[in-house]
Amino acid sequence: MPNCGICYERFTFPIALPCGHVFCKECVRRTVDSIKSCSLQHFCPTCRTPYSVVTIDPALVPPYLRQHIQPPIRPLFFDESTPAASTSAHTGVLSIPALVTAAAPDPTTSTPTASGAKSPTPAELGRLAADATALRMSCATWRRRAEVHAAANTGLLFFTRTAKDQVQRLRAERDQARSLCFVLKRKLCEIGCVSRFFSCCRNADIPRAPKPRARG
C-alpha cells in the first residue's frame, strides 16, 4: 500500500488533490491549519500546485450541474489486491493514466460494429459544443458564487475571532480596574481611620496641673 508524502506512513483516509498527489486527510488538514492566513488557496506539499480549500455546497448548485462539479479534495479507496497500488507505493501519486490505459479497450481487437459506427453530423457536433460551452459557463458562475460565499464565511470567522479577542482584552482590563479600585478603597478607609483617631485625640479633655497658691 502507498505511503503518505507528509508523514511517510501508510495511508489513513487517503485523499487526492487536483494535481493527483495523494496524502492522508489528517496530514492535509494539519498543513492547512498551520498556515495562519485567510487565503483560500493553498499549495500541494509535493509539487506546489495551487488548489482551493473551498467546498461547494451542493444545495447552492442546480441539480443538473451537480454531477459535473467535483470537490477540490476527493477521498480515495485503495484496493490492496490490485497491482496499481503496489506500483505507486514509492511515488505517492495515484497512477490515473495507468488505470485508464488498463481499462481502455484494445483498438486491434475492437468489434467491426464499433469501427463502422455512424459519425456525428456537423449539426450534432455544433449542438454538443454549444451545450459544453454553456455547461462550462454555468459551472464557472456557480464556482464564483461558491467562492464569494466561502470568502464571506471566512470574513465572518475572522470578525468573530477579533471580537472574541477584544472581549477577552476588555475583560482583563475590567478585572485589573476592579482590583485597583479595591486597593484604593482600602487605602481610603485606612486614611479615614487614622484621621478620625487623631481628631478624637485632639478633642479629648487632657487633665491640667492645679495652680500654686499664693503665700501671704
mmCIF file with all atom_site columns, C-alpha atoms in Angstrom:
data_model
loop_
_atom_site.group_PDB
_atom_site.id
_atom_site.type_symbol
_atom_site.label_atom_id
_atom_site.label_alt_id
_atom_site.label_comp_id
_atom_site.label_asym_id
_atom_site.label_entity_id
_atom_site.label_seq_id
_atom_site.pdbx_PDB_ins_code
_atom_site.Cartn_x
_atom_site.Cartn_y
_atom_site.Cartn_z
_atom_site.occupancy
_atom_site.B_iso_or_equiv
_atom_site.pdbx_formal_charge
_atom_site.auth_seq_id
_atom_site.auth_comp_id
_atom_site.auth_asym_id
_atom_site.auth_atom_id
_atom_site.pdbx_PDB_model_num
ATOM 1   C CA . MET A 1 1   ? 0.000   0.000  0.000   1.00 0.00 ? 1   MET A CA 1
ATOM 2   C CA . PRO A 1 2   ? 1.389   3.501  -0.811  1.00 0.00 ? 2   PRO A CA 1
ATOM 3   C CA . ASN A 1 3   ? 2.772   5.820  1.857   1.00 0.00 ? 3   ASN A CA 1
ATOM 4   C CA . CYS A 1 4   ? 1.820   9.422  2.582   1.00 0.00 ? 4   CYS A CA 1
ATOM 5   C CA . GLY A 1 5   ? 4.286   12.038 1.342   1.00 0.00 ? 5   GLY A CA 1
ATOM 6   C CA . ILE A 1 6   ? 3.881   14.119 4.522   1.00 0.00 ? 6   ILE A CA 1
ATOM 7   C CA . CYS A 1 7   ? 4.038   11.654 7.415   1.00 0.00 ? 7   CYS A CA 1
ATOM 8   C CA . TYR A 1 8   ? 5.745   8.849  5.406   1.00 0.00 ? 8   TYR A CA 1
ATOM 9   C CA . GLU A 1 9   ? 3.380   6.327  6.954   1.00 0.00 ? 9   GLU A CA 1
ATOM 10  C CA . ARG A 1 10  ? 0.736   4.091  5.450   1.00 0.00 ? 10  ARG A CA 1
ATOM 11  C CA . PHE A 1 11  ? -2.309  5.999  4.285   1.00 0.00 ? 11  PHE A CA 1
ATOM 12  C CA . THR A 1 12  ? -5.131  6.638  6.734   1.00 0.00 ? 12  THR A CA 1
ATOM 13  C CA . PHE A 1 13  ? -8.195  8.090  4.994   1.00 0.00 ? 13  PHE A CA 1
ATOM 14  C CA . PRO A 1 14  ? -6.300  8.981  1.779   1.00 0.00 ? 14  PRO A CA 1
ATOM 15  C CA . ILE A 1 15  ? -7.432  11.988 -0.241  1.00 0.00 ? 15  ILE A CA 1
ATOM 16  C CA . ALA A 1 16  ? -6.320  13.232 -3.657  1.00 0.00 ? 16  ALA A CA 1
ATOM 17  C CA . LEU A 1 17  ? -5.522  16.836 -4.543  1.00 0.00 ? 17  LEU A CA 1
ATOM 18  C CA . PRO A 1 18  ? -6.345  18.235 -8.016  1.00 0.00 ? 18  PRO A CA 1
ATOM 19  C CA . CYS A 1 19  ? -2.717  17.694 -9.087  1.00 0.00 ? 19  CYS A CA 1
ATOM 20  C CA . GLY A 1 20  ? -3.028  13.941 -8.436  1.00 0.00 ? 20  GLY A CA 1
ATOM 21  C CA . HIS A 1 21  ? -0.857  13.626 -5.331  1.00 0.00 ? 21  HIS A CA 1
ATOM 22  C CA . VAL A 1 22  ? -2.348  11.601 -2.502  1.00 0.00 ? 22  VAL A CA 1
ATOM 23  C CA . PHE A 1 23  ? -1.933  12.313 1.224   1.00 0.00 ? 23  PHE A CA 1
ATOM 24  C CA . CYS A 1 24  ? -3.601  11.446 4.493   1.00 0.00 ? 24  CYS A CA 1
ATOM 25  C CA . LYS A 1 25  ? -6.658  13.545 5.253   1.00 0.00 ? 25  LYS A CA 1
ATOM 26  C CA . GLU A 1 26  ? -5.354  14.497 8.708   1.00 0.00 ? 26  GLU A CA 1
ATOM 27  C CA . CYS A 1 27  ? -1.939  15.463 7.293   1.00 0.00 ? 27  CYS A CA 1
ATOM 28  C CA . VAL A 1 28  ? -3.521  17.845 4.769   1.00 0.00 ? 28  VAL A CA 1
ATOM 29  C CA . ARG A 1 29  ? -5.753  19.326 7.471   1.00 0.00 ? 29  ARG A CA 1
ATOM 30  C CA . ARG A 1 30  ? -2.752  19.995 9.745   1.00 0.00 ? 30  ARG A CA 1
ATOM 31  C CA . THR A 1 31  ? -0.855  21.528 6.824   1.00 0.00 ? 31  THR A CA 1
ATOM 32  C CA . VAL A 1 32  ? -3.738  23.893 6.035   1.00 0.00 ? 32  VAL A CA 1
ATOM 33  C CA . ASP A 1 33  ? -4.274  24.815 9.709   1.00 0.00 ? 33  ASP A CA 1
ATOM 34  C CA . SER A 1 34  ? -0.564  25.566 10.184  1.00 0.00 ? 34  SER A CA 1
ATOM 35  C CA . ILE A 1 35  ? -0.763  28.435 7.673   1.00 0.00 ? 35  ILE A CA 1
ATOM 36  C CA . LYS A 1 36  ? -2.110  31.462 9.547   1.00 0.00 ? 36  LYS A CA 1
ATOM 37  C CA . SER A 1 37  ? -3.728  33.167 6.593   1.00 0.00 ? 37  SER A CA 1
ATOM 38  C CA . CYS A 1 38  ? -7.225  33.962 5.381   1.00 0.00 ? 38  CYS A CA 1
ATOM 39  C CA . SER A 1 39  ? -6.343  32.884 1.842   1.00 0.00 ? 39  SER A CA 1
ATOM 40  C CA . LEU A 1 40  ? -8.494  30.178 0.296   1.00 0.00 ? 40  LEU A CA 1
ATOM 41  C CA . GLN A 1 41  ? -5.637  28.971 -1.921  1.00 0.00 ? 41  GLN A CA 1
ATOM 42  C CA . HIS A 1 42  ? -3.001  26.545 -0.716  1.00 0.00 ? 42  HIS A CA 1
ATOM 43  C CA . PHE A 1 43  ? -0.220  24.588 -2.397  1.00 0.00 ? 43  PHE A CA 1
ATOM 44  C CA . CYS A 1 44  ? 0.492   20.888 -2.773  1.00 0.00 ? 44  CYS A CA 1
ATOM 45  C CA . PRO A 1 45  ? 3.317   19.841 -0.389  1.00 0.00 ? 45  PRO A CA 1
ATOM 46  C CA . THR A 1 46  ? 4.969   17.844 -3.193  1.00 0.00 ? 46  THR A CA 1
ATOM 47  C CA . CYS A 1 47  ? 4.686   19.823 -6.435  1.00 0.00 ? 47  CYS A CA 1
ATOM 48  C CA . ARG A 1 48  ? 3.497   23.217 -5.079  1.00 0.00 ? 48  ARG A CA 1
ATOM 49  C CA . THR A 1 49  ? 0.499   23.201 -7.416  1.00 0.00 ? 49  THR A CA 1
ATOM 50  C CA . PRO A 1 50  ? -2.156  25.600 -6.060  1.00 0.00 ? 50  PRO A CA 1
ATOM 51  C CA . TYR A 1 51  ? -5.527  24.263 -5.020  1.00 0.00 ? 51  TYR A CA 1
ATOM 52  C CA . SER A 1 52  ? -8.547  25.767 -3.308  1.00 0.00 ? 52  SER A CA 1
ATOM 53  C CA . VAL A 1 53  ? -9.966  24.617 0.009   1.00 0.00 ? 53  VAL A CA 1
ATOM 54  C CA . VAL A 1 54  ? -13.429 25.897 -0.887  1.00 0.00 ? 54  VAL A CA 1
ATOM 55  C CA . THR A 1 55  ? -16.054 23.181 -0.743  1.00 0.00 ? 55  THR A CA 1
ATOM 56  C CA . ILE A 1 56  ? -19.079 23.970 -2.849  1.00 0.00 ? 56  ILE A CA 1
ATOM 57  C CA . ASP A 1 57  ? -22.355 23.388 -1.070  1.00 0.00 ? 57  ASP A CA 1
ATOM 58  C CA . PRO A 1 58  ? -24.458 21.089 -3.283  1.00 0.00 ? 58  PRO A CA 1
ATOM 59  C CA . ALA A 1 59  ? -27.576 22.933 -2.154  1.00 0.00 ? 59  ALA A CA 1
ATOM 60  C CA . LEU A 1 60  ? -26.304 26.037 -3.974  1.00 0.00 ? 60  LEU A CA 1
ATOM 61  C CA . VAL A 1 61  ? -25.824 24.181 -7.269  1.00 0.00 ? 61  VAL A CA 1
ATOM 62  C CA . PRO A 1 62  ? -28.696 23.251 -9.587  1.00 0.00 ? 62  PRO A CA 1
ATOM 63  C CA . PRO A 1 63  ? -29.352 19.503 -9.734  1.00 0.00 ? 63  PRO A CA 1
ATOM 64  C CA . TYR A 1 64  ? -28.385 19.217 -13.408 1.00 0.00 ? 64  TYR A CA 1
ATOM 65  C CA . LEU A 1 65  ? -24.909 20.638 -12.653 1.00 0.00 ? 65  LEU A CA 1
ATOM 66  C CA . ARG A 1 66  ? -24.061 18.665 -9.530  1.00 0.00 ? 66  ARG A CA 1
ATOM 67  C CA . GLN A 1 67  ? -22.725 15.677 -11.443 1.00 0.00 ? 67  GLN A CA 1
ATOM 68  C CA . HIS A 1 68  ? -20.252 17.918 -13.290 1.00 0.00 ? 68  HIS A CA 1
ATOM 69  C CA . ILE A 1 69  ? -18.797 19.677 -10.223 1.00 0.00 ? 69  ILE A CA 1
ATOM 70  C CA . GLN A 1 70  ? -16.068 17.824 -8.380  1.00 0.00 ? 70  GLN A CA 1
ATOM 71  C CA . PRO A 1 71  ? -14.701 18.897 -4.981  1.00 0.00 ? 71  PRO A CA 1
ATOM 72  C CA . PRO A 1 72  ? -11.038 20.023 -4.955  1.00 0.00 ? 72  PRO A CA 1
ATOM 73  C CA . ILE A 1 73  ? -10.163 17.402 -2.332  1.00 0.00 ? 73  ILE A CA 1
ATOM 74  C CA . ARG A 1 74  ? -11.558 13.950 -3.069  1.00 0.00 ? 74  ARG A CA 1
ATOM 75  C CA . PRO A 1 75  ? -11.423 10.822 -0.884  1.00 0.00 ? 75  PRO A CA 1
ATOM 76  C CA . LEU A 1 76  ? -9.824  7.682  -2.290  1.00 0.00 ? 76  LEU A CA 1
ATOM 77  C CA . PHE A 1 77  ? -10.230 3.992  -1.587  1.00 0.00 ? 77  PHE A CA 1
ATOM 78  C CA . PHE A 1 78  ? -7.309  1.690  -2.371  1.00 0.00 ? 78  PHE A CA 1
ATOM 79  C CA . ASP A 1 79  ? -7.740  -1.943 -3.289  1.00 0.00 ? 79  ASP A CA 1
ATOM 80  C CA . GLU A 1 80  ? -4.632  -3.679 -1.992  1.00 0.00 ? 80  GLU A CA 1
ATOM 81  C CA . SER A 1 81  ? -5.192  -6.628 -4.322  1.00 0.00 ? 81  SER A CA 1
ATOM 82  C CA . THR A 1 82  ? -4.723  -4.531 -7.478  1.00 0.00 ? 82  THR A CA 1
ATOM 83  C CA . PRO A 1 83  ? -1.198  -4.123 -8.915  1.00 0.00 ? 83  PRO A CA 1
ATOM 84  C CA . ALA A 1 84  ? -1.750  -0.399 -9.491  1.00 0.00 ? 84  ALA A CA 1
ATOM 85  C CA . ALA A 1 85  ? -1.485  0.257  -5.751  1.00 0.00 ? 85  ALA A CA 1
ATOM 86  C CA . SER A 1 86  ? 1.858   -1.571 -5.488  1.00 0.00 ? 86  SER A CA 1
ATOM 87  C CA . THR A 1 87  ? 3.376   0.230  -8.474  1.00 0.00 ? 87  THR A CA 1
ATOM 88  C CA . SER A 1 88  ? 2.613   3.653  -6.975  1.00 0.00 ? 88  SER A CA 1
ATOM 89  C CA . ALA A 1 89  ? 3.805   2.735  -3.467  1.00 0.00 ? 89  ALA A CA 1
ATOM 90  C CA . HIS A 1 90  ? 7.059   4.673  -3.775  1.00 0.00 ? 90  HIS A CA 1
ATOM 91  C CA . THR A 1 91  ? 5.686   7.713  -5.568  1.00 0.00 ? 91  THR A CA 1
ATOM 92  C CA . GLY A 1 92  ? 2.619   8.625  -3.513  1.00 0.00 ? 92  GLY A CA 1
ATOM 93  C CA . VAL A 1 93  ? 0.805   9.582  -6.734  1.00 0.00 ? 93  VAL A CA 1
ATOM 94  C CA . LEU A 1 94  ? -2.278  7.877  -7.996  1.00 0.00 ? 94  LEU A CA 1
ATOM 95  C CA . SER A 1 95  ? -1.397  6.368  -11.364 1.00 0.00 ? 95  SER A CA 1
ATOM 96  C CA . ILE A 1 96  ? -4.532  7.506  -13.130 1.00 0.00 ? 96  ILE A CA 1
ATOM 97  C CA . PRO A 1 97  ? -3.083  7.199  -16.685 1.00 0.00 ? 97  PRO A CA 1
ATOM 98  C CA . ALA A 1 98  ? -2.098  3.604  -15.979 1.00 0.00 ? 98  ALA A CA 1
ATOM 99  C CA . LEU A 1 99  ? -5.592  2.780  -14.760 1.00 0.00 ? 99  LEU A CA 1
ATOM 100 C CA . VAL A 1 100 ? -7.129  4.446  -17.785 1.00 0.00 ? 100 VAL A CA 1
ATOM 101 C CA . THR A 1 101 ? -4.777  2.573  -20.127 1.00 0.00 ? 101 THR A CA 1
ATOM 102 C CA . ALA A 1 102 ? -5.578  -0.725 -18.464 1.00 0.00 ? 102 ALA A CA 1
ATOM 103 C CA . ALA A 1 103 ? -9.300  -0.081 -18.658 1.00 0.00 ? 103 ALA A CA 1
ATOM 104 C CA . ALA A 1 104 ? -9.261  1.134  -22.277 1.00 0.00 ? 104 ALA A CA 1
ATOM 105 C CA . PRO A 1 105 ? -10.101 -1.499 -24.881 1.00 0.00 ? 105 PRO A CA 1
ATOM 106 C CA . ASP A 1 106 ? -7.508  -2.647 -27.364 1.00 0.00 ? 106 ASP A CA 1
ATOM 107 C CA . PRO A 1 107 ? -8.193  -0.980 -30.731 1.00 0.00 ? 107 PRO A CA 1
ATOM 108 C CA . THR A 1 108 ? -6.800  -4.003 -32.584 1.00 0.00 ? 108 THR A CA 1
ATOM 109 C CA . THR A 1 109 ? -9.432  -6.261 -31.009 1.00 0.00 ? 109 THR A CA 1
ATOM 110 C CA . SER A 1 110 ? -12.377 -3.890 -31.436 1.00 0.00 ? 110 SER A CA 1
ATOM 111 C CA . THR A 1 111 ? -15.512 -5.242 -32.973 1.00 0.00 ? 111 THR A CA 1
ATOM 112 C CA . PRO A 1 112 ? -16.465 -4.345 -36.528 1.00 0.00 ? 112 PRO A CA 1
ATOM 113 C CA . THR A 1 113 ? -19.627 -2.674 -35.306 1.00 0.00 ? 113 THR A CA 1
ATOM 114 C CA . ALA A 1 114 ? -17.566 -0.165 -33.299 1.00 0.00 ? 114 ALA A CA 1
ATOM 115 C CA . SER A 1 115 ? -15.415 0.753  -36.296 1.00 0.00 ? 115 SER A CA 1
ATOM 116 C CA . GLY A 1 116 ? -18.427 1.069  -38.510 1.00 0.00 ? 116 GLY A CA 1
ATOM 117 C CA . ALA A 1 117 ? -20.385 3.282  -36.133 1.00 0.00 ? 117 ALA A CA 1
ATOM 118 C CA . LYS A 1 118 ? -22.043 6.301  -37.616 1.00 0.00 ? 118 LYS A CA 1
ATOM 119 C CA . SER A 1 119 ? -20.073 9.513  -37.080 1.00 0.00 ? 119 SER A CA 1
ATOM 120 C CA . PRO A 1 120 ? -21.955 12.519 -35.712 1.00 0.00 ? 120 PRO A CA 1
ATOM 121 C CA . THR A 1 121 ? -23.073 15.180 -38.145 1.00 0.00 ? 121 THR A CA 1
ATOM 122 C CA . PRO A 1 122 ? -21.704 18.752 -38.021 1.00 0.00 ? 122 PRO A CA 1
ATOM 123 C CA . ALA A 1 123 ? -25.032 19.936 -36.643 1.00 0.00 ? 123 ALA A CA 1
ATOM 124 C CA . GLU A 1 124 ? -24.809 17.465 -33.779 1.00 0.00 ? 124 GLU A CA 1
ATOM 125 C CA . LEU A 1 125 ? -21.203 18.448 -33.126 1.00 0.00 ? 125 LEU A CA 1
ATOM 126 C CA . GLY A 1 126 ? -22.177 22.113 -33.034 1.00 0.00 ? 126 GLY A CA 1
ATOM 127 C CA . ARG A 1 127 ? -25.040 21.418 -30.653 1.00 0.00 ? 127 ARG A CA 1
ATOM 128 C CA . LEU A 1 128 ? -22.792 19.375 -28.360 1.00 0.00 ? 128 LEU A CA 1
ATOM 129 C CA . ALA A 1 129 ? -20.128 22.101 -28.432 1.00 0.00 ? 129 ALA A CA 1
ATOM 130 C CA . ALA A 1 130 ? -22.744 24.729 -27.540 1.00 0.00 ? 130 ALA A CA 1
ATOM 131 C CA . ASP A 1 131 ? -24.030 22.560 -24.690 1.00 0.00 ? 131 ASP A CA 1
ATOM 132 C CA . ALA A 1 132 ? -20.482 22.053 -23.405 1.00 0.00 ? 132 ALA A CA 1
ATOM 133 C CA . THR A 1 133 ? -19.787 25.799 -23.562 1.00 0.00 ? 133 THR A CA 1
ATOM 134 C CA . ALA A 1 134 ? -22.999 26.602 -21.699 1.00 0.00 ? 134 ALA A CA 1
ATOM 135 C CA . LEU A 1 135 ? -22.177 23.958 -19.116 1.00 0.00 ? 135 LEU A CA 1
ATOM 136 C CA . ARG A 1 136 ? -18.686 25.371 -18.572 1.00 0.00 ? 136 ARG A CA 1
ATOM 137 C CA . MET A 1 137 ? -20.106 28.871 -18.166 1.00 0.00 ? 137 MET A CA 1
ATOM 138 C CA . SER A 1 138 ? -22.672 27.637 -15.653 1.00 0.00 ? 138 SER A CA 1
ATOM 139 C CA . CYS A 1 139 ? -20.002 25.779 -13.692 1.00 0.00 ? 139 CYS A CA 1
ATOM 140 C CA . ALA A 1 140 ? -17.769 28.864 -13.664 1.00 0.00 ? 140 ALA A CA 1
ATOM 141 C CA . THR A 1 141 ? -20.662 31.045 -12.468 1.00 0.00 ? 141 THR A CA 1
ATOM 142 C CA . TRP A 1 142 ? -21.592 28.728 -9.625  1.00 0.00 ? 142 TRP A CA 1
ATOM 143 C CA . ARG A 1 143 ? -17.931 28.278 -8.694  1.00 0.00 ? 143 ARG A CA 1
ATOM 144 C CA . ARG A 1 144 ? -17.534 32.054 -8.390  1.00 0.00 ? 144 ARG A CA 1
ATOM 145 C CA . ARG A 1 145 ? -20.673 32.222 -6.263  1.00 0.00 ? 145 ARG A CA 1
ATOM 146 C CA . ALA A 1 146 ? -19.337 29.467 -4.025  1.00 0.00 ? 146 ALA A CA 1
ATOM 147 C CA . GLU A 1 147 ? -16.007 31.289 -3.676  1.00 0.00 ? 147 GLU A CA 1
ATOM 148 C CA . VAL A 1 148 ? -17.813 34.507 -2.734  1.00 0.00 ? 148 VAL A CA 1
ATOM 149 C CA . HIS A 1 149 ? -19.895 32.586 -0.204  1.00 0.00 ? 149 HIS A CA 1
ATOM 150 C CA . ALA A 1 150 ? -16.770 30.972 1.267   1.00 0.00 ? 150 ALA A CA 1
ATOM 151 C CA . ALA A 1 151 ? -14.963 34.315 1.380   1.00 0.00 ? 151 ALA A CA 1
ATOM 152 C CA . ALA A 1 152 ? -17.903 35.834 3.250   1.00 0.00 ? 152 ALA A CA 1
ATOM 153 C CA . ASN A 1 153 ? -17.828 32.976 5.737   1.00 0.00 ? 153 ASN A CA 1
ATOM 154 C CA . THR A 1 154 ? -14.089 33.457 6.183   1.00 0.00 ? 154 THR A CA 1
ATOM 155 C CA . GLY A 1 155 ? -14.623 37.168 6.828   1.00 0.00 ? 155 GLY A CA 1
ATOM 156 C CA . LEU A 1 156 ? -17.284 36.391 9.416   1.00 0.00 ? 156 LEU A CA 1
ATOM 157 C CA . LEU A 1 157 ? -14.971 33.908 11.133  1.00 0.00 ? 157 LEU A CA 1
ATOM 158 C CA . PHE A 1 158 ? -12.184 36.498 11.217  1.00 0.00 ? 158 PHE A CA 1
ATOM 159 C CA . PHE A 1 159 ? -14.571 39.111 12.620  1.00 0.00 ? 159 PHE A CA 1
ATOM 160 C CA . THR A 1 160 ? -15.779 36.641 15.266  1.00 0.00 ? 160 THR A CA 1
ATOM 161 C CA . ARG A 1 161 ? -12.225 35.840 16.343  1.00 0.00 ? 161 ARG A CA 1
ATOM 162 C CA . THR A 1 162 ? -11.370 39.540 16.524  1.00 0.00 ? 162 THR A CA 1
ATOM 163 C CA . ALA A 1 163 ? -14.488 40.230 18.605  1.00 0.00 ? 163 ALA A CA 1
ATOM 164 C CA . LYS A 1 164 ? -13.631 37.381 20.985  1.00 0.00 ? 164 LYS A CA 1
ATOM 165 C CA . ASP A 1 165 ? -10.091 38.695 21.414  1.00 0.00 ? 165 ASP A CA 1
ATOM 166 C CA . GLN A 1 166 ? -11.480 42.176 22.081  1.00 0.00 ? 166 GLN A CA 1
ATOM 167 C CA . VAL A 1 167 ? -13.896 40.796 24.685  1.00 0.00 ? 167 VAL A CA 1
ATOM 168 C CA . GLN A 1 168 ? -11.089 38.934 26.451  1.00 0.00 ? 168 GLN A CA 1
ATOM 169 C CA . ARG A 1 169 ? -8.912  42.054 26.458  1.00 0.00 ? 169 ARG A CA 1
ATOM 170 C CA . LEU A 1 170 ? -11.734 44.215 27.862  1.00 0.00 ? 170 LEU A CA 1
ATOM 171 C CA . ARG A 1 171 ? -12.483 41.572 30.471  1.00 0.00 ? 171 ARG A CA 1
ATOM 172 C CA . ALA A 1 172 ? -8.860  41.573 31.599  1.00 0.00 ? 172 ALA A CA 1
ATOM 173 C CA . GLU A 1 173 ? -8.858  45.390 31.784  1.00 0.00 ? 173 GLU A CA 1
ATOM 174 C CA . ARG A 1 174 ? -12.087 45.285 33.807  1.00 0.00 ? 174 ARG A CA 1
ATOM 175 C CA . ASP A 1 175 ? -10.601 42.817 36.298  1.00 0.00 ? 175 ASP A CA 1
ATOM 176 C CA . GLN A 1 176 ? -7.468  44.925 36.602  1.00 0.00 ? 176 GLN A CA 1
ATOM 177 C CA . ALA A 1 177 ? -9.505  48.109 37.198  1.00 0.00 ? 177 ALA A CA 1
ATOM 178 C CA . ARG A 1 178 ? -11.641 46.293 39.760  1.00 0.00 ? 178 ARG A CA 1
ATOM 179 C CA . SER A 1 179 ? -8.546  45.161 41.669  1.00 0.00 ? 179 SER A CA 1
ATOM 180 C CA . LEU A 1 180 ? -7.107  48.687 41.600  1.00 0.00 ? 180 LEU A CA 1
ATOM 181 C CA . CYS A 1 181 ? -10.416 50.122 42.852  1.00 0.00 ? 181 CYS A CA 1
ATOM 182 C CA . PHE A 1 182 ? -10.438 47.641 45.739  1.00 0.00 ? 182 PHE A CA 1
ATOM 183 C CA . VAL A 1 183 ? -6.884  48.617 46.730  1.00 0.00 ? 183 VAL A CA 1
ATOM 184 C CA . LEU A 1 184 ? -7.744  52.328 46.603  1.00 0.00 ? 184 LEU A CA 1
ATOM 185 C CA . LYS A 1 185 ? -10.827 51.761 48.764  1.00 0.00 ? 185 LYS A CA 1
ATOM 186 C CA . ARG A 1 186 ? -8.721  50.009 51.379  1.00 0.00 ? 186 ARG A CA 1
ATOM 187 C CA . LYS A 1 187 ? -6.201  52.846 51.406  1.00 0.00 ? 187 LYS A CA 1
ATOM 188 C CA . LEU A 1 188 ? -9.002  55.415 51.692  1.00 0.00 ? 188 LEU A CA 1
ATOM 189 C CA . CYS A 1 189 ? -10.527 53.501 54.597  1.00 0.00 ? 189 CYS A CA 1
ATOM 190 C CA . GLU A 1 190 ? -7.160  53.352 56.375  1.00 0.00 ? 190 GLU A CA 1
ATOM 191 C CA . ILE A 1 191 ? -6.607  57.085 55.880  1.00 0.00 ? 191 ILE A CA 1
ATOM 192 C CA . GLY A 1 192 ? -10.099 57.832 57.234  1.00 0.00 ? 192 GLY A CA 1
ATOM 193 C CA . CYS A 1 193 ? -9.482  55.694 60.324  1.00 0.00 ? 193 CYS A CA 1
ATOM 194 C CA . VAL A 1 194 ? -6.188  57.476 61.050  1.00 0.00 ? 194 VAL A CA 1
ATOM 195 C CA . SER A 1 195 ? -7.817  60.896 60.608  1.00 0.00 ? 195 SER A CA 1
ATOM 196 C CA . ARG A 1 196 ? -10.654 60.050 62.997  1.00 0.00 ? 196 ARG A CA 1
ATOM 197 C CA . PHE A 1 197 ? -8.162  58.741 65.542  1.00 0.00 ? 197 PHE A CA 1
ATOM 198 C CA . PHE A 1 198 ? -6.175  61.986 65.591  1.00 0.00 ? 198 PHE A CA 1
ATOM 199 C CA . SER A 1 199 ? -9.381  64.040 65.734  1.00 0.00 ? 199 SER A CA 1
ATOM 200 C CA . CYS A 1 200 ? -10.519 62.108 68.791  1.00 0.00 ? 200 CYS A CA 1
ATOM 201 C CA . CYS A 1 201 ? -7.166  62.611 70.467  1.00 0.00 ? 201 CYS A CA 1
ATOM 202 C CA . ARG A 1 202 ? -7.215  66.337 69.765  1.00 0.00 ? 202 ARG A CA 1
ATOM 203 C CA . ASN A 1 203 ? -10.718 66.844 71.163  1.00 0.00 ? 203 ASN A CA 1
ATOM 204 C CA . ALA A 1 204 ? -10.219 64.762 74.302  1.00 0.00 ? 204 ALA A CA 1
ATOM 205 C CA . ASP A 1 205 ? -10.041 66.572 77.724  1.00 0.00 ? 205 ASP A CA 1
ATOM 206 C CA . ILE A 1 206 ? -6.454  66.494 78.980  1.00 0.00 ? 206 ILE A CA 1
ATOM 207 C CA . PRO A 1 207 ? -6.162  66.942 82.826  1.00 0.00 ? 207 PRO A CA 1
ATOM 208 C CA . ARG A 1 208 ? -4.151  70.056 83.836  1.00 0.00 ? 208 ARG A CA 1
ATOM 209 C CA . ALA A 1 209 ? -1.970  70.561 86.924  1.00 0.00 ? 209 ALA A CA 1
ATOM 210 C CA . PRO A 1 210 ? -3.523  72.811 89.686  1.00 0.00 ? 210 PRO A CA 1
ATOM 211 C CA . LYS A 1 211 ? -2.190  76.370 90.010  1.00 0.00 ? 211 LYS A CA 1
ATOM 212 C CA . PRO A 1 212 ? 0.078   77.014 93.054  1.00 0.00 ? 212 PRO A CA 1
ATOM 213 C CA . ARG A 1 213 ? -1.476  79.031 95.873  1.00 0.00 ? 213 ARG A CA 1
ATOM 214 C CA . ALA A 1 214 ? -0.006  82.445 96.732  1.00 0.00 ? 214 ALA A CA 1
ATOM 215 C CA . ARG A 1 215 ? 1.700   82.745 100.129 1.00 0.00 ? 215 ARG A CA 1
ATOM 216 C CA . GLY A 1 216 ? 0.817   85.600 102.270 1.00 0.00 ? 216 GLY A CA 1
#
